[in-house]
PDB file of C-alpha atoms in Angstrom:
ATOM      1  CA  GLN A   1    -122.925  47.571 -29.432  1.00  0.00           C
ATOM      2  CA  VAL A   2    -123.045  47.726 -33.210  1.00  0.00           C
ATOM      3  CA  GLN A   3    -121.908  44.534 -34.834  1.00  0.00           C
ATOM      4  CA  LEU A   4    -121.583  43.794 -38.539  1.00  0.00           C
ATOM      5  CA  VAL A   5    -120.406  40.364 -39.650  1.00  0.00           C
ATOM      6  CA  GLU A   6    -119.638  39.681 -43.293  1.00  0.00           C
ATOM      7  CA  SER A   7    -119.640  36.195 -44.787  1.00  0.00           C
ATOM      8  CA  GLY A   8    -119.668  34.451 -48.137  1.00  0.00           C
ATOM      9  CA  GLY A   9    -116.181  35.244 -49.365  1.00  0.00           C
ATOM     10  CA  GLY A  10    -113.971  32.679 -51.026  1.00  0.00           C
ATOM     11  CA  VAL A  11    -112.173  31.751 -54.222  1.00  0.00           C
ATOM     12  CA  VAL A  12    -114.178  31.975 -57.442  1.00  0.00           C
ATOM     13  CA  GLN A  13    -113.271  31.699 -61.108  1.00  0.00           C
ATOM     14  CA  PRO A  14    -113.466  34.703 -63.424  1.00  0.00           C
ATOM     15  CA  GLY A  15    -116.926  35.125 -64.899  1.00  0.00           C
ATOM     16  CA  ARG A  16    -118.639  33.299 -62.052  1.00  0.00           C
ATOM     17  CA  SER A  17    -120.884  34.657 -59.300  1.00  0.00           C
ATOM     18  CA  LEU A  18    -120.685  35.016 -55.551  1.00  0.00           C
ATOM     19  CA  ARG A  19    -123.077  36.349 -52.921  1.00  0.00           C
ATOM     20  CA  LEU A  20    -121.843  38.144 -49.825  1.00  0.00           C
ATOM     21  CA  SER A  21    -123.897  38.648 -46.695  1.00  0.00           C
ATOM     22  CA  CYS A  22    -123.655  41.045 -43.785  1.00  0.00           C
ATOM     23  CA  ALA A  23    -125.446  40.202 -40.520  1.00  0.00           C
ATOM     24  CA  ALA A  24    -126.226  43.230 -38.363  1.00  0.00           C
ATOM     25  CA  SER A  25    -126.994  43.533 -34.671  1.00  0.00           C
ATOM     26  CA  GLY A  26    -126.863  46.073 -31.860  1.00  0.00           C
ATOM     27  CA  PHE A  27    -128.832  48.797 -33.644  1.00  0.00           C
ATOM     28  CA  THR A  28    -132.128  49.359 -35.435  1.00  0.00           C
ATOM     29  CA  PHE A  29    -131.073  47.943 -38.792  1.00  0.00           C
ATOM     30  CA  SER A  30    -134.169  49.157 -40.644  1.00  0.00           C
ATOM     31  CA  SER A  31    -133.318  52.789 -39.808  1.00  0.00           C
ATOM     32  CA  TYR A  32    -129.874  52.941 -41.407  1.00  0.00           C
ATOM     33  CA  GLY A  33    -128.424  52.945 -44.861  1.00  0.00           C
ATOM     34  CA  ILE A  34    -125.517  50.555 -45.387  1.00  0.00           C
ATOM     35  CA  HIS A  35    -122.408  50.762 -47.572  1.00  0.00           C
ATOM     36  CA  TRP A  36    -120.212  48.098 -49.144  1.00  0.00           C
ATOM     37  CA  VAL A  37    -116.550  49.115 -49.356  1.00  0.00           C
ATOM     38  CA  ARG A  38    -113.724  46.975 -50.680  1.00  0.00           C
ATOM     39  CA  GLN A  39    -109.941  46.931 -50.497  1.00  0.00           C
ATOM     40  CA  ALA A  40    -107.779  45.103 -53.003  1.00  0.00           C
ATOM     41  CA  PRO A  41    -104.575  43.561 -51.616  1.00  0.00           C
ATOM     42  CA  GLY A  42    -102.069  46.299 -50.866  1.00  0.00           C
ATOM     43  CA  LYS A  43    -104.410  49.005 -52.178  1.00  0.00           C
ATOM     44  CA  GLY A  44    -106.660  51.678 -50.749  1.00  0.00           C
ATOM     45  CA  LEU A  45    -110.333  51.682 -49.848  1.00  0.00           C
ATOM     46  CA  GLU A  46    -112.875  51.767 -52.680  1.00  0.00           C
ATOM     47  CA  TRP A  47    -116.546  52.566 -52.191  1.00  0.00           C
ATOM     48  CA  VAL A  48    -118.664  49.919 -53.948  1.00  0.00           C
ATOM     49  CA  ALA A  49    -122.368  50.407 -53.246  1.00  0.00           C
ATOM     50  CA  PHE A  50    -124.965  51.891 -50.916  1.00  0.00           C
ATOM     51  CA  ILE A  51    -128.543  50.970 -50.065  1.00  0.00           C
ATOM     52  CA  SER A  52    -130.982  53.213 -48.245  1.00  0.00           C
ATOM     53  CA  TYR A  53    -132.602  52.222 -44.964  1.00  0.00           C
ATOM     54  CA  ASP A  54    -135.707  50.840 -46.649  1.00  0.00           C
ATOM     55  CA  GLY A  55    -134.026  49.396 -49.725  1.00  0.00           C
ATOM     56  CA  THR A  56    -135.711  51.724 -52.175  1.00  0.00           C
ATOM     57  CA  ASN A  57    -132.554  53.557 -53.253  1.00  0.00           C
ATOM     58  CA  LYS A  58    -129.428  51.779 -54.443  1.00  0.00           C
ATOM     59  CA  TYR A  59    -126.229  53.274 -55.797  1.00  0.00           C
ATOM     60  CA  TYR A  60    -123.112  51.727 -57.310  1.00  0.00           C
ATOM     61  CA  ALA A  61    -119.567  52.615 -58.263  1.00  0.00           C
ATOM     62  CA  ASP A  62    -119.014  52.643 -62.017  1.00  0.00           C
ATOM     63  CA  SER A  63    -116.578  49.758 -61.633  1.00  0.00           C
ATOM     64  CA  VAL A  64    -119.348  47.379 -60.502  1.00  0.00           C
ATOM     65  CA  LYS A  65    -122.498  48.886 -62.025  1.00  0.00           C
ATOM     66  CA  GLY A  66    -124.466  46.304 -63.966  1.00  0.00           C
ATOM     67  CA  ARG A  67    -122.595  43.397 -62.362  1.00  0.00           C
ATOM     68  CA  PHE A  68    -123.229  43.803 -58.626  1.00  0.00           C
ATOM     69  CA  THR A  69    -126.587  44.101 -56.866  1.00  0.00           C
ATOM     70  CA  ILE A  70    -127.054  45.295 -53.303  1.00  0.00           C
ATOM     71  CA  SER A  71    -130.129  44.271 -51.339  1.00  0.00           C
ATOM     72  CA  ARG A  72    -131.370  43.990 -47.786  1.00  0.00           C
ATOM     73  CA  ASP A  73    -133.889  42.068 -45.703  1.00  0.00           C
ATOM     74  CA  ASN A  74    -134.952  44.236 -42.780  1.00  0.00           C
ATOM     75  CA  SER A  75    -136.943  41.367 -41.260  1.00  0.00           C
ATOM     76  CA  LYS A  76    -133.696  39.388 -40.906  1.00  0.00           C
ATOM     77  CA  ASN A  77    -131.283  42.272 -40.290  1.00  0.00           C
ATOM     78  CA  THR A  78    -129.167  41.208 -43.220  1.00  0.00           C
ATOM     79  CA  LEU A  79    -127.550  42.901 -46.192  1.00  0.00           C
ATOM     80  CA  SER A  80    -126.411  41.162 -49.354  1.00  0.00           C
ATOM     81  CA  LEU A  81    -124.143  41.844 -52.297  1.00  0.00           C
ATOM     82  CA  GLN A  82    -124.740  39.679 -55.346  1.00  0.00           C
ATOM     83  CA  MET A  83    -121.625  39.769 -57.496  1.00  0.00           C
ATOM     84  CA  ASN A  84    -121.881  38.485 -61.070  1.00  0.00           C
ATOM     85  CA  SER A  85    -119.391  38.315 -63.947  1.00  0.00           C
ATOM     86  CA  LEU A  86    -116.519  38.532 -61.506  1.00  0.00           C
ATOM     87  CA  ARG A  87    -113.130  39.742 -62.699  1.00  0.00           C
ATOM     88  CA  ALA A  88    -109.631  39.431 -61.309  1.00  0.00           C
ATOM     89  CA  GLU A  89    -109.775  43.105 -60.330  1.00  0.00           C
ATOM     90  CA  ASP A  90    -112.717  42.368 -58.011  1.00  0.00           C
ATOM     91  CA  THR A  91    -110.312  40.503 -55.732  1.00  0.00           C
ATOM     92  CA  ALA A  92    -110.505  42.334 -52.406  1.00  0.00           C
ATOM     93  CA  VAL A  93    -111.633  42.317 -48.816  1.00  0.00           C
ATOM     94  CA  TYR A  94    -115.256  43.434 -48.784  1.00  0.00           C
ATOM     95  CA  TYR A  95    -116.556  45.404 -45.816  1.00  0.00           C
ATOM     96  CA  CYS A  96    -120.111  46.352 -44.943  1.00  0.00           C
ATOM     97  CA  ALA A  97    -120.440  49.582 -43.011  1.00  0.00           C
ATOM     98  CA  LYS A  98    -123.360  51.322 -41.346  1.00  0.00           C
ATOM     99  CA  ARG A  99    -123.922  54.865 -42.482  1.00  0.00           C
ATOM    100  CA  ASP A 100    -123.868  57.895 -40.230  1.00  0.00           C
ATOM    101  CA  TYR A 101    -127.542  58.626 -39.533  1.00  0.00           C
ATOM    102  CA  TYR A 102    -127.464  62.363 -40.253  1.00  0.00           C
ATOM    103  CA  GLY A 103    -124.619  62.395 -42.721  1.00  0.00           C
ATOM    104  CA  ALA A 104    -123.402  60.136 -45.458  1.00  0.00           C
ATOM    105  CA  ALA A 105    -120.204  58.396 -44.490  1.00  0.00           C
ATOM    106  CA  PRO A 106    -119.548  54.844 -43.355  1.00  0.00           C
ATOM    107  CA  LEU A 107    -119.380  54.889 -39.575  1.00  0.00           C
ATOM    108  CA  ASP A 108    -119.333  51.387 -38.100  1.00  0.00           C
ATOM    109  CA  TRP A 109    -117.475  48.655 -39.953  1.00  0.00           C
ATOM    110  CA  GLY A 110    -117.476  44.901 -40.085  1.00  0.00           C
ATOM    111  CA  GLN A 111    -114.255  42.883 -40.147  1.00  0.00           C
ATOM    112  CA  GLY A 112    -114.543  42.080 -43.844  1.00  0.00           C
ATOM    113  CA  THR A 113    -114.629  38.973 -46.015  1.00  0.00           C
ATOM    114  CA  LEU A 114    -112.017  38.124 -48.652  1.00  0.00           C
ATOM    115  CA  VAL A 115    -113.046  37.477 -52.231  1.00  0.00           C
ATOM    116  CA  THR A 116    -110.419  36.043 -54.561  1.00  0.00           C
ATOM    117  CA  VAL A 117    -111.188  35.832 -58.264  1.00  0.00           C
ATOM    118  CA  SER A 118    -108.740  33.459 -59.884  1.00  0.00           C
ATOM    119  CA  SER A 119    -108.683  30.568 -62.293  1.00  0.00           C
TER     120      SER A 119
ATOM    121  CA  GLN B   1    -114.446  61.784 -63.156  1.00  0.00           C
ATOM    122  CA  THR B   2    -113.681  63.560 -59.905  1.00  0.00           C
ATOM    123  CA  VAL B   3    -110.674  62.308 -57.996  1.00  0.00           C
ATOM    124  CA  VAL B   4    -110.274  62.698 -54.234  1.00  0.00           C
ATOM    125  CA  THR B   5    -106.695  63.626 -53.444  1.00  0.00           C
ATOM    126  CA  GLN B   6    -104.572  62.874 -50.381  1.00  0.00           C
ATOM    127  CA  GLU B   7    -100.866  63.157 -49.701  1.00  0.00           C
ATOM    128  CA  PRO B   8     -99.370  59.701 -50.417  1.00  0.00           C
ATOM    129  CA  SER B   9     -97.127  59.945 -47.393  1.00  0.00           C
ATOM    130  CA  PHE B  10     -96.349  62.214 -44.480  1.00  0.00           C
ATOM    131  CA  SER B  11     -93.890  62.256 -41.601  1.00  0.00           C
ATOM    132  CA  VAL B  12     -94.253  63.637 -38.109  1.00  0.00           C
ATOM    133  CA  SER B  13     -92.017  63.627 -35.054  1.00  0.00           C
ATOM    134  CA  PRO B  14     -93.240  62.023 -31.842  1.00  0.00           C
ATOM    135  CA  GLY B  15     -95.200  64.634 -29.912  1.00  0.00           C
ATOM    136  CA  GLY B  16     -95.561  66.782 -32.998  1.00  0.00           C
ATOM    137  CA  THR B  17     -98.582  67.993 -34.941  1.00  0.00           C
ATOM    138  CA  VAL B  18     -99.492  66.963 -38.465  1.00  0.00           C
ATOM    139  CA  THR B  19    -102.317  67.996 -40.773  1.00  0.00           C
ATOM    140  CA  LEU B  20    -103.417  65.637 -43.530  1.00  0.00           C
ATOM    141  CA  THR B  21    -105.634  66.986 -46.295  1.00  0.00           C
ATOM    142  CA  CYS B  22    -108.378  65.709 -48.561  1.00  0.00           C
ATOM    143  CA  GLY B  23    -109.078  67.617 -51.740  1.00  0.00           C
ATOM    144  CA  LEU B  24    -110.784  67.391 -55.092  1.00  0.00           C
ATOM    145  CA  SER B  25    -109.137  67.231 -58.491  1.00  0.00           C
ATOM    146  CA  SER B  26    -111.638  69.877 -59.496  1.00  0.00           C
ATOM    147  CA  GLY B  27    -113.341  72.202 -57.051  1.00  0.00           C
ATOM    148  CA  SER B  28    -113.370  72.817 -53.338  1.00  0.00           C
ATOM    149  CA  VAL B  29    -114.360  70.565 -50.467  1.00  0.00           C
ATOM    150  CA  SER B  30    -117.106  71.927 -48.231  1.00  0.00           C
ATOM    151  CA  THR B  31    -119.168  70.514 -45.390  1.00  0.00           C
ATOM    152  CA  SER B  32    -121.712  69.446 -48.010  1.00  0.00           C
ATOM    153  CA  TYR B  33    -119.335  66.649 -48.930  1.00  0.00           C
ATOM    154  CA  TYR B  34    -119.555  65.272 -45.347  1.00  0.00           C
ATOM    155  CA  PRO B  35    -115.801  64.634 -45.283  1.00  0.00           C
ATOM    156  CA  SER B  36    -114.880  61.744 -43.020  1.00  0.00           C
ATOM    157  CA  TRP B  37    -111.594  60.212 -41.926  1.00  0.00           C
ATOM    158  CA  TYR B  38    -110.485  56.656 -41.195  1.00  0.00           C
ATOM    159  CA  GLN B  39    -107.445  55.083 -39.645  1.00  0.00           C
ATOM    160  CA  GLN B  40    -106.288  51.648 -40.749  1.00  0.00           C
ATOM    161  CA  THR B  41    -103.500  49.408 -39.520  1.00  0.00           C
ATOM    162  CA  PRO B  42    -102.360  46.438 -41.635  1.00  0.00           C
ATOM    163  CA  GLY B  43    -104.768  43.509 -41.609  1.00  0.00           C
ATOM    164  CA  GLN B  44    -107.455  45.406 -39.714  1.00  0.00           C
ATOM    165  CA  ALA B  45    -110.751  46.947 -40.703  1.00  0.00           C
ATOM    166  CA  PRO B  46    -110.842  50.735 -40.967  1.00  0.00           C
ATOM    167  CA  ARG B  47    -111.591  52.659 -37.791  1.00  0.00           C
ATOM    168  CA  THR B  48    -113.704  55.800 -38.097  1.00  0.00           C
ATOM    169  CA  LEU B  49    -111.975  58.819 -36.578  1.00  0.00           C
ATOM    170  CA  ILE B  50    -113.975  61.821 -37.814  1.00  0.00           C
ATOM    171  CA  TYR B  51    -117.264  62.061 -39.690  1.00  0.00           C
ATOM    172  CA  SER B  52    -119.275  64.937 -41.119  1.00  0.00           C
ATOM    173  CA  THR B  53    -116.231  67.217 -41.190  1.00  0.00           C
ATOM    174  CA  ASN B  54    -115.477  67.500 -37.487  1.00  0.00           C
ATOM    175  CA  THR B  55    -117.437  65.016 -35.353  1.00  0.00           C
ATOM    176  CA  ARG B  56    -115.195  62.589 -33.493  1.00  0.00           C
ATOM    177  CA  SER B  57    -116.339  59.015 -33.494  1.00  0.00           C
ATOM    178  CA  SER B  58    -116.980  57.352 -30.147  1.00  0.00           C
ATOM    179  CA  GLY B  59    -113.781  56.622 -28.242  1.00  0.00           C
ATOM    180  CA  VAL B  60    -111.516  58.689 -30.483  1.00  0.00           C
ATOM    181  CA  PRO B  61    -109.161  60.899 -28.439  1.00  0.00           C
ATOM    182  CA  ASP B  62    -109.357  64.650 -28.872  1.00  0.00           C
ATOM    183  CA  ARG B  63    -105.831  64.591 -30.334  1.00  0.00           C
ATOM    184  CA  PHE B  64    -107.675  63.964 -33.603  1.00  0.00           C
ATOM    185  CA  SER B  65    -109.704  66.790 -35.098  1.00  0.00           C
ATOM    186  CA  GLY B  66    -111.323  67.536 -38.427  1.00  0.00           C
ATOM    187  CA  SER B  67    -111.912  70.794 -40.240  1.00  0.00           C
ATOM    188  CA  ILE B  68    -112.097  72.561 -43.575  1.00  0.00           C
ATOM    189  CA  LEU B  69    -108.850  74.361 -44.383  1.00  0.00           C
ATOM    190  CA  GLY B  70    -109.059  76.506 -47.460  1.00  0.00           C
ATOM    191  CA  ASN B  71    -110.490  74.344 -50.211  1.00  0.00           C
ATOM    192  CA  LYS B  72    -109.762  70.999 -48.558  1.00  0.00           C
ATOM    193  CA  ALA B  73    -110.898  68.886 -45.645  1.00  0.00           C
ATOM    194  CA  ALA B  74    -108.226  68.379 -43.030  1.00  0.00           C
ATOM    195  CA  LEU B  75    -107.373  65.893 -40.301  1.00  0.00           C
ATOM    196  CA  THR B  76    -105.081  67.251 -37.615  1.00  0.00           C
ATOM    197  CA  ILE B  77    -103.260  64.982 -35.197  1.00  0.00           C
ATOM    198  CA  THR B  78    -101.625  66.650 -32.213  1.00  0.00           C
ATOM    199  CA  GLY B  79     -99.165  64.991 -29.841  1.00  0.00           C
ATOM    200  CA  ALA B  80     -98.352  62.282 -32.381  1.00  0.00           C
ATOM    201  CA  GLN B  81     -97.654  58.873 -30.903  1.00  0.00           C
ATOM    202  CA  ALA B  82     -95.888  55.822 -32.272  1.00  0.00           C
ATOM    203  CA  ASP B  83     -99.151  53.936 -32.719  1.00  0.00           C
ATOM    204  CA  ASP B  84    -100.495  56.732 -34.932  1.00  0.00           C
ATOM    205  CA  GLU B  85     -98.186  55.333 -37.602  1.00  0.00           C
ATOM    206  CA  CYS B  86    -100.574  53.731 -40.114  1.00  0.00           C
ATOM    207  CA  ASP B  87    -102.739  54.605 -43.117  1.00  0.00           C
ATOM    208  CA  TYR B  88    -105.338  57.359 -43.133  1.00  0.00           C
ATOM    209  CA  TYR B  89    -108.205  57.629 -45.619  1.00  0.00           C
ATOM    210  CA  CYS B  90    -110.776  60.288 -46.290  1.00  0.00           C
ATOM    211  CA  VAL B  91    -114.106  59.874 -48.054  1.00  0.00           C
ATOM    212  CA  LEU B  92    -116.297  62.499 -49.679  1.00  0.00           C
ATOM    213  CA  TYR B  93    -119.975  62.270 -50.499  1.00  0.00           C
ATOM    214  CA  MET B  94    -120.466  63.337 -54.120  1.00  0.00           C
ATOM    215  CA  GLY B  95    -124.252  63.408 -54.046  1.00  0.00           C
ATOM    216  CA  SER B  96    -126.726  61.061 -55.728  1.00  0.00           C
ATOM    217  CA  GLY B  97    -125.731  58.339 -53.297  1.00  0.00           C
ATOM    218  CA  ILE B  98    -122.120  58.172 -54.500  1.00  0.00           C
ATOM    219  CA  SER B  99    -119.091  58.315 -52.221  1.00  0.00           C
ATOM    220  CA  VAL B 100    -115.435  58.397 -53.215  1.00  0.00           C
ATOM    221  CA  PHE B 101    -112.404  57.555 -51.095  1.00  0.00           C
ATOM    222  CA  GLY B 102    -109.068  59.248 -51.379  1.00  0.00           C
ATOM    223  CA  GLY B 103    -106.008  57.181 -52.143  1.00  0.00           C
ATOM    224  CA  GLY B 104    -104.842  57.282 -48.524  1.00  0.00           C
ATOM    225  CA  THR B 105    -101.903  58.765 -46.653  1.00  0.00           C
ATOM    226  CA  LYS B 106     -99.208  56.624 -45.070  1.00  0.00           C
ATOM    227  CA  LEU B 107     -98.162  58.394 -41.867  1.00  0.00           C
ATOM    228  CA  THR B 108     -94.733  57.778 -40.410  1.00  0.00           C
ATOM    229  CA  VAL B 109     -93.913  58.806 -36.844  1.00  0.00           C
ATOM    230  CA  LEU B 110     -90.168  59.237 -36.432  1.00  0.00           C
TER     231      LEU B 110
END
């Protein structure tokens, strides 16, 4: 079955960087686009970024554009999110989610990893 | 900037039917937005209920259905049960790779 496992979360100071990873299994990783979605404590879901199946197309929410970079390694079935210049408002649980093949929406979700930006 | 709108809260009686909606601050939702719906209980990852307007995700009971109603996407829950009480989110695809989530609806079953 589809499995997505996020890692790399933790506590980081404002202005510093952090790199999240998402390990995928149970499906042909190189055939699917993948989303990052986050959820601040007590808040709703926020779409963060998307990368196409082959990594050629990348899209970002305005709130993270220029600071976050999404990438993937299809040889290792892994997805990454490099987060630079972190702010307090980036504090959230970050989920990776496999996209619906024929549509656009996140379909299968990981369990998430918590990022806390605090001094 | 386009905002995706959802009712902040809704109430339904056990066994009853409720329809949650997902709209746009400007314009109408169509199937081209691939509206999708998620259920989330506290401390858990979202669970996909409906994607691409009306396709039920694997294992989702047919009490949950998706549609377009007027100018909004809709999630209808029939035969509401106590464990349906949680948060529901919709997401719309805006094109150019961008997706936007609604603010979520807190459903109470009482």
